[in-house]
PDB file of C-alpha atoms in Angstrom:
ATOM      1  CA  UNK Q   1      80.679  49.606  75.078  1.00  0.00           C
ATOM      2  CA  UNK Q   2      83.793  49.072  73.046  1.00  0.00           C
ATOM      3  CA  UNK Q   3      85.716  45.780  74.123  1.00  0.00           C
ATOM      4  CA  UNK Q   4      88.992  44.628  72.987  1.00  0.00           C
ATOM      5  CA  UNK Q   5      89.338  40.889  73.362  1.00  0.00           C
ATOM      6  CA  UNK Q   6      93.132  39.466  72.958  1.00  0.00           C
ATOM      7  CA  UNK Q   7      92.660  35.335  72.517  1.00  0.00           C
ATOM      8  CA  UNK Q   8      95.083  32.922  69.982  1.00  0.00           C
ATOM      9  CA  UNK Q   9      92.578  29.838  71.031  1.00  0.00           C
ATOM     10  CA  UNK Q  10      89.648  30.141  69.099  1.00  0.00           C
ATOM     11  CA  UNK Q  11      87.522  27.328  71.001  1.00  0.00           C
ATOM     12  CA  UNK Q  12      87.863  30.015  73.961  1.00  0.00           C
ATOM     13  CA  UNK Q  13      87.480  33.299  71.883  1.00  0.00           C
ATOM     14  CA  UNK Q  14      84.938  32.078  69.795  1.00  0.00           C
ATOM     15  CA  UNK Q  15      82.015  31.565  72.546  1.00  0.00           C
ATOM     16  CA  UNK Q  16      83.478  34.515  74.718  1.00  0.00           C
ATOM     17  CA  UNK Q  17      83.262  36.723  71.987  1.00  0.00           C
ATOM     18  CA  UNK Q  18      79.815  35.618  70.846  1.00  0.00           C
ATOM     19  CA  UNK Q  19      78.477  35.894  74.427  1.00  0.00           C
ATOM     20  CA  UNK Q  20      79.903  39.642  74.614  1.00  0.00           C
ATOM     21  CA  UNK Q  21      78.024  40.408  71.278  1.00  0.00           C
ATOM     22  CA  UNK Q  22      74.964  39.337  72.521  1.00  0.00           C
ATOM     23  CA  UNK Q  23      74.949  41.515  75.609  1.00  0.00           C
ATOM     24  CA  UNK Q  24      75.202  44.638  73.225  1.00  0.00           C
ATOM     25  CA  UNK Q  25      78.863  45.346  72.964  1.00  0.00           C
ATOM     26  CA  UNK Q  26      81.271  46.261  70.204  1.00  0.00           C
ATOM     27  CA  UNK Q  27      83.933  43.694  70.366  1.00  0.00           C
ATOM     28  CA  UNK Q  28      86.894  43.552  68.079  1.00  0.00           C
ATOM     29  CA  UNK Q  29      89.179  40.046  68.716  1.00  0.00           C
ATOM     30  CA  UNK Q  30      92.846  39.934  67.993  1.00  0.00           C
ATOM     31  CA  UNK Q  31      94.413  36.139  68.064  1.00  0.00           C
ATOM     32  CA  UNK Q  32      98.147  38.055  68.763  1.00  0.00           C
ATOM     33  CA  UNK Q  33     100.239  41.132  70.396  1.00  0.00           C
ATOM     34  CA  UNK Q  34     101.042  42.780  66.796  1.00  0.00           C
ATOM     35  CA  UNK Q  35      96.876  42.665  65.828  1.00  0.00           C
ATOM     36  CA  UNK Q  36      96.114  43.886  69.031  1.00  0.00           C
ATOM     37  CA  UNK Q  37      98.273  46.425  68.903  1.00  0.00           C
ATOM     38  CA  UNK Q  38      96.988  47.838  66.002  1.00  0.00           C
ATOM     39  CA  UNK Q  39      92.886  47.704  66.987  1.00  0.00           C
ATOM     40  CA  UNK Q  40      94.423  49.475  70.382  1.00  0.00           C
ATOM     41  CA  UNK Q  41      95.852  52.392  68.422  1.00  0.00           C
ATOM     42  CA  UNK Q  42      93.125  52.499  65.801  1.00  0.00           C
ATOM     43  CA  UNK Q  43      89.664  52.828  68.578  1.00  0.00           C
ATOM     44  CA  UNK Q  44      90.681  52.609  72.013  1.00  0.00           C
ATOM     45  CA  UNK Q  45      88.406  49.720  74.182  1.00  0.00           C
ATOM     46  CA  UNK Q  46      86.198  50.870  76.763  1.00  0.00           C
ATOM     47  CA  UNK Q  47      87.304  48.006  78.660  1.00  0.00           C
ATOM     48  CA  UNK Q  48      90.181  44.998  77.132  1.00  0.00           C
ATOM     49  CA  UNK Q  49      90.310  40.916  77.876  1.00  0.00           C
ATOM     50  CA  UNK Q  50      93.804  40.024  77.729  1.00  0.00           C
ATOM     51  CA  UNK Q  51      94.862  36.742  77.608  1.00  0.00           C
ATOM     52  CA  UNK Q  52      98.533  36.321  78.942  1.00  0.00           C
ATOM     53  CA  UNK Q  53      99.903  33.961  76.222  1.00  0.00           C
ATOM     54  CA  UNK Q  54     100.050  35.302  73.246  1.00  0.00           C
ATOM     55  CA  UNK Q  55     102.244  33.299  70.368  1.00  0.00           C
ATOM     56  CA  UNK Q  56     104.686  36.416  70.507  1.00  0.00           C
ATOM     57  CA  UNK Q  57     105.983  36.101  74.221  1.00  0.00           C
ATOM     58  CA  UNK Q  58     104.373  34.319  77.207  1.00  0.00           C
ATOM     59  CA  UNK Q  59     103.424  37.292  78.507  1.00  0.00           C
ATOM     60  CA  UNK Q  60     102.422  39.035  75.664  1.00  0.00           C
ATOM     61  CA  UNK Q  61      99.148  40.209  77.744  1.00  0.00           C
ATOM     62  CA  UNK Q  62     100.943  42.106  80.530  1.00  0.00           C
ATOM     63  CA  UNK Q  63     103.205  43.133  77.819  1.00  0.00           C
ATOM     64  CA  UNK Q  64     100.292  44.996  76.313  1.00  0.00           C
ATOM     65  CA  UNK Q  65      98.989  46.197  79.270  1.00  0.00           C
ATOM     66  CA  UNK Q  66     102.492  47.715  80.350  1.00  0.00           C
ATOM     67  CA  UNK Q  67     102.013  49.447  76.957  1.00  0.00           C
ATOM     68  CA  UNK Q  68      98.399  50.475  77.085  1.00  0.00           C
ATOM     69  CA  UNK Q  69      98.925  51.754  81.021  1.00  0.00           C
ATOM     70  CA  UNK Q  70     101.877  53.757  79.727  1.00  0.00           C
ATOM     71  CA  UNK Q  71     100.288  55.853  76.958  1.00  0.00           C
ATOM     72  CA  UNK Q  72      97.793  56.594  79.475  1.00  0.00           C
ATOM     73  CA  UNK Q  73      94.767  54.260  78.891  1.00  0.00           C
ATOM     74  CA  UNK Q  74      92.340  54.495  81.916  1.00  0.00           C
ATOM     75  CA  UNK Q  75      89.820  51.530  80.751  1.00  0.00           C
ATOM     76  CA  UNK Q  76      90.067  48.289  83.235  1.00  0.00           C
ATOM     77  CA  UNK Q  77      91.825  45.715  82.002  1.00  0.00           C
ATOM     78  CA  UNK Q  78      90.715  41.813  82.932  1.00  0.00           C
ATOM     79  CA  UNK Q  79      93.424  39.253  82.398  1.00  0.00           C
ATOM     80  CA  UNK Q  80      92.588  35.476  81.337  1.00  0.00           C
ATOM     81  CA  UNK Q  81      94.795  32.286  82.090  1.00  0.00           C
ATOM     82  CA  UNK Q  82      95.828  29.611  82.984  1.00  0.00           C
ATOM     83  CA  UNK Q  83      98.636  30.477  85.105  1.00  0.00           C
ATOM     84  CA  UNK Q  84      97.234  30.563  88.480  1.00  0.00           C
ATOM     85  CA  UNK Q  85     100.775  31.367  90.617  1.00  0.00           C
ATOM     86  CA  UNK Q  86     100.195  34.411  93.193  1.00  0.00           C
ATOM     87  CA  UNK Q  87     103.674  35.478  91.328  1.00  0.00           C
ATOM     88  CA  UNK Q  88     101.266  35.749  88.247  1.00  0.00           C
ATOM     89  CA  UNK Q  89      98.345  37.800  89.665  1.00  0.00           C
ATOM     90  CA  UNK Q  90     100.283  40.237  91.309  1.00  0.00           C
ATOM     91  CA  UNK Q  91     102.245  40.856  88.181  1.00  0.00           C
ATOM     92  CA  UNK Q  92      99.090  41.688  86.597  1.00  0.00           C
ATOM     93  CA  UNK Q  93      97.864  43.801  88.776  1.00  0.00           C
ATOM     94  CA  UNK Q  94     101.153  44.930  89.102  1.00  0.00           C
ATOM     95  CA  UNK Q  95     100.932  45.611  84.913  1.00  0.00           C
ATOM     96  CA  UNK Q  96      97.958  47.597  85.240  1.00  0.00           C
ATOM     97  CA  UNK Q  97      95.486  44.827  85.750  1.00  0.00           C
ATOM     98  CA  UNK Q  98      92.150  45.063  87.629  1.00  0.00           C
ATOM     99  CA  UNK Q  99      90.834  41.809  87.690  1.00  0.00           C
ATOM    100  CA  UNK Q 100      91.922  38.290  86.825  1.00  0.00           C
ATOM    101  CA  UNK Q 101      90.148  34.825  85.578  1.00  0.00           C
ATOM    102  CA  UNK Q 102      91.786  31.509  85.819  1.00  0.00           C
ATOM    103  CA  UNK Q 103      91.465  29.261  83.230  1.00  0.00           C
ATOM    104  CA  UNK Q 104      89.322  27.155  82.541  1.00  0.00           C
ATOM    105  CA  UNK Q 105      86.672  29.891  83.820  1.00  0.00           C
ATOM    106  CA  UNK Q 106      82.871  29.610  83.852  1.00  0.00           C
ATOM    107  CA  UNK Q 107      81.469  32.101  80.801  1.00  0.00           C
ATOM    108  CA  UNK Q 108      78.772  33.522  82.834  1.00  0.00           C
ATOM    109  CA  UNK Q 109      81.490  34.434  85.836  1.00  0.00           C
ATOM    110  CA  UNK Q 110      83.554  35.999  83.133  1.00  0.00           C
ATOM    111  CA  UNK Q 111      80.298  38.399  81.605  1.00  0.00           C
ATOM    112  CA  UNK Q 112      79.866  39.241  85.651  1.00  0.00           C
ATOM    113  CA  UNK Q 113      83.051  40.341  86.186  1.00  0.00           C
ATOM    114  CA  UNK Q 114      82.814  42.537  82.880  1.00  0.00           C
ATOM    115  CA  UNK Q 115      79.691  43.507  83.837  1.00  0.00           C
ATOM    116  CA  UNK Q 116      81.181  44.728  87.112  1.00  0.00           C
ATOM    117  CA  UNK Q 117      84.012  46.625  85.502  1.00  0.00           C
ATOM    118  CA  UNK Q 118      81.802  48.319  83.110  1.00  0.00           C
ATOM    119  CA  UNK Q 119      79.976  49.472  85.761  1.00  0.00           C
ATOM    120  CA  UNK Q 120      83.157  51.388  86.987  1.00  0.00           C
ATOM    121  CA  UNK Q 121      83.713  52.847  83.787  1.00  0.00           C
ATOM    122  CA  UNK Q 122      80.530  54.502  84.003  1.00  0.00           C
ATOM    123  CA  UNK Q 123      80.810  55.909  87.802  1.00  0.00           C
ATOM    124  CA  UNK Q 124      84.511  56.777  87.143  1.00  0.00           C
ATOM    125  CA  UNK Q 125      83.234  58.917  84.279  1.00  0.00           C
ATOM    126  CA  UNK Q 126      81.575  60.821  86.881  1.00  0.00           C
ATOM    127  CA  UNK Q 127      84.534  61.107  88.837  1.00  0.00           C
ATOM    128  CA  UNK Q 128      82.530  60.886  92.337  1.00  0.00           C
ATOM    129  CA  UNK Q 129      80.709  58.008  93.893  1.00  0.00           C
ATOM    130  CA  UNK Q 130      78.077  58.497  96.249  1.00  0.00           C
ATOM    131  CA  UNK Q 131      76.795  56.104  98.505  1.00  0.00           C
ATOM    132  CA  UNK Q 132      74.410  56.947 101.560  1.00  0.00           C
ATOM    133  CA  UNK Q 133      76.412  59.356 103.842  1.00  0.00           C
ATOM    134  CA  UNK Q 134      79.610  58.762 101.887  1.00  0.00           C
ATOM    135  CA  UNK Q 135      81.331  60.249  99.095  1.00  0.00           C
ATOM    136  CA  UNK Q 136      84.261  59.308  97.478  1.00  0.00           C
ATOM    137  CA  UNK Q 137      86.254  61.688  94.808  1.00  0.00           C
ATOM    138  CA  UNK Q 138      88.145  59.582  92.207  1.00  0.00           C
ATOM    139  CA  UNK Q 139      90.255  61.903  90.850  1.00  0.00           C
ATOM    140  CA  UNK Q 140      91.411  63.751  94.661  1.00  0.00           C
ATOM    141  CA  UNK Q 141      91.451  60.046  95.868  1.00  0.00           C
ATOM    142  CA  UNK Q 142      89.340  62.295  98.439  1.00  0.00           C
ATOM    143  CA  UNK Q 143      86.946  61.004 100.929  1.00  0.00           C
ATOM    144  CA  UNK Q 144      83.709  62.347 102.942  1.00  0.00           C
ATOM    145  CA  UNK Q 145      81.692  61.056 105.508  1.00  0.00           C
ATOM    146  CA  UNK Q 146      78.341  62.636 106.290  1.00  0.00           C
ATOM    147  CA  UNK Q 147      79.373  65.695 104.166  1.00  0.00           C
ATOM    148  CA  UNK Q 148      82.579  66.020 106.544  1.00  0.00           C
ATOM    149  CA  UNK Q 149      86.132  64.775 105.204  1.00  0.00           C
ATOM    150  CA  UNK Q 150      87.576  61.564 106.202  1.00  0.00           C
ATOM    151  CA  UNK Q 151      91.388  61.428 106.551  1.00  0.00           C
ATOM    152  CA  UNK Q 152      92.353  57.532 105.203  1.00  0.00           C
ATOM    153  CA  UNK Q 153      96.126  55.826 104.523  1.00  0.00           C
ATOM    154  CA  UNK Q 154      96.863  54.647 101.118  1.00  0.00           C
ATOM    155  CA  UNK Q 155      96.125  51.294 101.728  1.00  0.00           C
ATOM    156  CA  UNK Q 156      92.643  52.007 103.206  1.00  0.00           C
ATOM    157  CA  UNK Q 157      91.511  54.211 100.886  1.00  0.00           C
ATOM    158  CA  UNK Q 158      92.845  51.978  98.158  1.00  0.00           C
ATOM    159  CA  UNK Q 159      90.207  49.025 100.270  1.00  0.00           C
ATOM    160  CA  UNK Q 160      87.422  51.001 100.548  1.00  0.00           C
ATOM    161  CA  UNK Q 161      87.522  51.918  96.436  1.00  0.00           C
ATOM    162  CA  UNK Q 162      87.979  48.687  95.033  1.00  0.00           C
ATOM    163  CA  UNK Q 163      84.592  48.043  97.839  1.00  0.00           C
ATOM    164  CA  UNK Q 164      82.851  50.879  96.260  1.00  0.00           C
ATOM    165  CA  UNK Q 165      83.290  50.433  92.472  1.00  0.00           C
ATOM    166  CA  UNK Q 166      82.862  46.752  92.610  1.00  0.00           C
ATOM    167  CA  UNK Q 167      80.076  46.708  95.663  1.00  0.00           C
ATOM    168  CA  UNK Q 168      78.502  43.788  94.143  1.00  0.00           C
ATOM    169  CA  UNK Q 169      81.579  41.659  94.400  1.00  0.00           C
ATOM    170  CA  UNK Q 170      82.091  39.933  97.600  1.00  0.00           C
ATOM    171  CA  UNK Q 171      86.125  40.106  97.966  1.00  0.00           C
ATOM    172  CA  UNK Q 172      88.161  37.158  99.993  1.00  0.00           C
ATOM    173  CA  UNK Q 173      90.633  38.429 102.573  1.00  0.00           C
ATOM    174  CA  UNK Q 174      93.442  36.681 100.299  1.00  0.00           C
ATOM    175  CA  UNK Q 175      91.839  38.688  97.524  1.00  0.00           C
ATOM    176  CA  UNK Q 176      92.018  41.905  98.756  1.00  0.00           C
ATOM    177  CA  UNK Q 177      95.636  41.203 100.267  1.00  0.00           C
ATOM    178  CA  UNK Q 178      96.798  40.691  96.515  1.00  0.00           C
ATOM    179  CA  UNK Q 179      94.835  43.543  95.306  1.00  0.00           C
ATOM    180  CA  UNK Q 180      96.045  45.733  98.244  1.00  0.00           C
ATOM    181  CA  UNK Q 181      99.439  44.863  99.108  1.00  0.00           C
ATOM    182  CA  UNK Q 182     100.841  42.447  96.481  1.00  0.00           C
ATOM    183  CA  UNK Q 183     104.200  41.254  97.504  1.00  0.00           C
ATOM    184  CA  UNK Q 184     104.676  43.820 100.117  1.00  0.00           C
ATOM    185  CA  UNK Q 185     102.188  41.193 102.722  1.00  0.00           C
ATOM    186  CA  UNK Q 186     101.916  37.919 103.686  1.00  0.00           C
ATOM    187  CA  UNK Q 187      99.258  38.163 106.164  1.00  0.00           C
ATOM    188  CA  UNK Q 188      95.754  38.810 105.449  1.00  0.00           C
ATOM    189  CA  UNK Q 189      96.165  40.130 109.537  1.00  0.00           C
ATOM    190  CA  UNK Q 190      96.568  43.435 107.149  1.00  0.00           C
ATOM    191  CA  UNK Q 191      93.290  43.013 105.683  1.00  0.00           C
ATOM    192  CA  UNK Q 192      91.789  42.831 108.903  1.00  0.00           C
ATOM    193  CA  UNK Q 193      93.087  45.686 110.540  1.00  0.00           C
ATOM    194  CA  UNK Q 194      92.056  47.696 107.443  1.00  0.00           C
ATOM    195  CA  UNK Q 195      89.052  47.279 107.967  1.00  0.00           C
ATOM    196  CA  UNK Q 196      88.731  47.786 111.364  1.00  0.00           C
ATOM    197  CA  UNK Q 197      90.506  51.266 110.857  1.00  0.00           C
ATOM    198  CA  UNK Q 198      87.897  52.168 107.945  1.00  0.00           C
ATOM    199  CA  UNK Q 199      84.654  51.071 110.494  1.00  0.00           C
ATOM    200  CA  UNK Q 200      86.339  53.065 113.013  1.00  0.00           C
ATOM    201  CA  UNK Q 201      87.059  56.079 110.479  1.00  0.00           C
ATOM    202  CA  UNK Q 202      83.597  56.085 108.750  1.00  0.00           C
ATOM    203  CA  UNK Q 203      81.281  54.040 110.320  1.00  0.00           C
ATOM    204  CA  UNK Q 204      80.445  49.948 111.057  1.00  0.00           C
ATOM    205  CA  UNK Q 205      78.245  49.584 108.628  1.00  0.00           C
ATOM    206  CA  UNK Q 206      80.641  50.371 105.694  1.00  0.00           C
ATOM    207  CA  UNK Q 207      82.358  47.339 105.169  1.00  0.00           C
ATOM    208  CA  UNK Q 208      79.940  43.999 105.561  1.00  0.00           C
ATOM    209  CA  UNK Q 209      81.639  40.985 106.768  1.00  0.00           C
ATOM    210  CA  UNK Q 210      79.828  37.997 104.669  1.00  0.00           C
ATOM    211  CA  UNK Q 211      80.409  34.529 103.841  1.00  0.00           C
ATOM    212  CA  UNK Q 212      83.464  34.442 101.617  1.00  0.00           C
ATOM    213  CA  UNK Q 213      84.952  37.817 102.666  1.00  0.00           C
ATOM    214  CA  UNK Q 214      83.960  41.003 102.724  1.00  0.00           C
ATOM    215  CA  UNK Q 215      81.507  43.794 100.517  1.00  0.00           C
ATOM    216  CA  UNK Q 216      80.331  47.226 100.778  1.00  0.00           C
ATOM    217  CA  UNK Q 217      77.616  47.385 102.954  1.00  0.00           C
ATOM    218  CA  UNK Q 218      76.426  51.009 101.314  1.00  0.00           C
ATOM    219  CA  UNK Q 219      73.654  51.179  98.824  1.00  0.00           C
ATOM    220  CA  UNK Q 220      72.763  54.316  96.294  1.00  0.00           C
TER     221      UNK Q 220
END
């Protein structure tokens, strides 16, 4: 895979970027917004690390995501730093973001989480994901159960994706609220009812409560 990693510290890009090369990948590092810029245009990233602070503007990574999501790059974008604010992750995800580590982060949580977005790259190549008895379309934002289709809200449909491309992950009520509903919630009450709605819509066994939150409870 082709990674684009945006970092001006090198005592953080240096060992990230090593530990990316040794999984396989093609990474090519740019230490500011105008150098990243220009690897974006010239080989578009399978997947992009964005740090948010970038000597240009203090939020030169959303800035560049903004820009990427806008000429109509698909790849997942993970965001890295140190600003921690709930105001801060919902902007990214607001920018186009789909995940987002905290600084200082732990370098073999950081491979996971790539390793978990790669993942969707892959199945949303295919366009369809199929797990047990259901099926979900990507591209319709469709959903079947048992070969019959499933009639989900926004928001539920939106719950039970980010489940099934990142089924590995176990996500936190307060994660999936941010993910979900951003500003628009204060209650992870929503979460709950959510999934409720989806177990009652599909079937119990969809979504697994667990310690820490909740997964998918489908496999292949």
């Amino acid at each position: 895979m082709r990674l684009l990693l945006v970092e001006d510290e090198p005592n953080i890009a240096r060992p990230v970027l090593r530990a990316l090369e040794a999984q396989g990948h093609q990474v090519r590092h740019a230490p500011d917004l105008e150098s990243a810029r220009n690897l974006f245009v010239e080989a578009e990233p399978d997947l992009m690390l964005l740090d948010v602070r970038l000597p240009e503007s203090e939020d030169g990574g959303f800035i560049l995501a903004r820009e990427a999501r806008n000429a109509g790059y698909k790849g997942p974008i993970l965001f890295m730093t140190a600003r921690d604010a709930l105001a801060d992750r919902v902007m990214g995800l607001d920018e186009g973001g789909d995940d987002y580590v905290v600084k200082p982060f732990d370098l073999p949580e950081l491979l996971a989480r790539v390793r978990a977005l790669l993942r969707r790259v892959s199945e949303v190549r295919s366009s369809r994901i199929r797990l047990g008895l259901l099926e979900l379309d990507l591209t319709s934002r469709s959903v079947r159960w048992n070969n019959q289709p499933v009639d989900l809200s926004g928001r539920e449909y939106a719950l039970l994706e980010r489940l099934a491309l990142f089924r590995e992950r176990i996500y936190s009520p307060e994660e999936l609220m941010d993910l979900i509903w951003g500003e628009e919630a204060s209650d992870v009450g929503v979460v709950k009812v959510c999934v409720h709605h989806l177990r009652s819509k599909l079937d119990s066994s969809v979504v697994r409560t667990v310690s820490g939150g909740y997964k998918l409870g489908l496999e292949p």
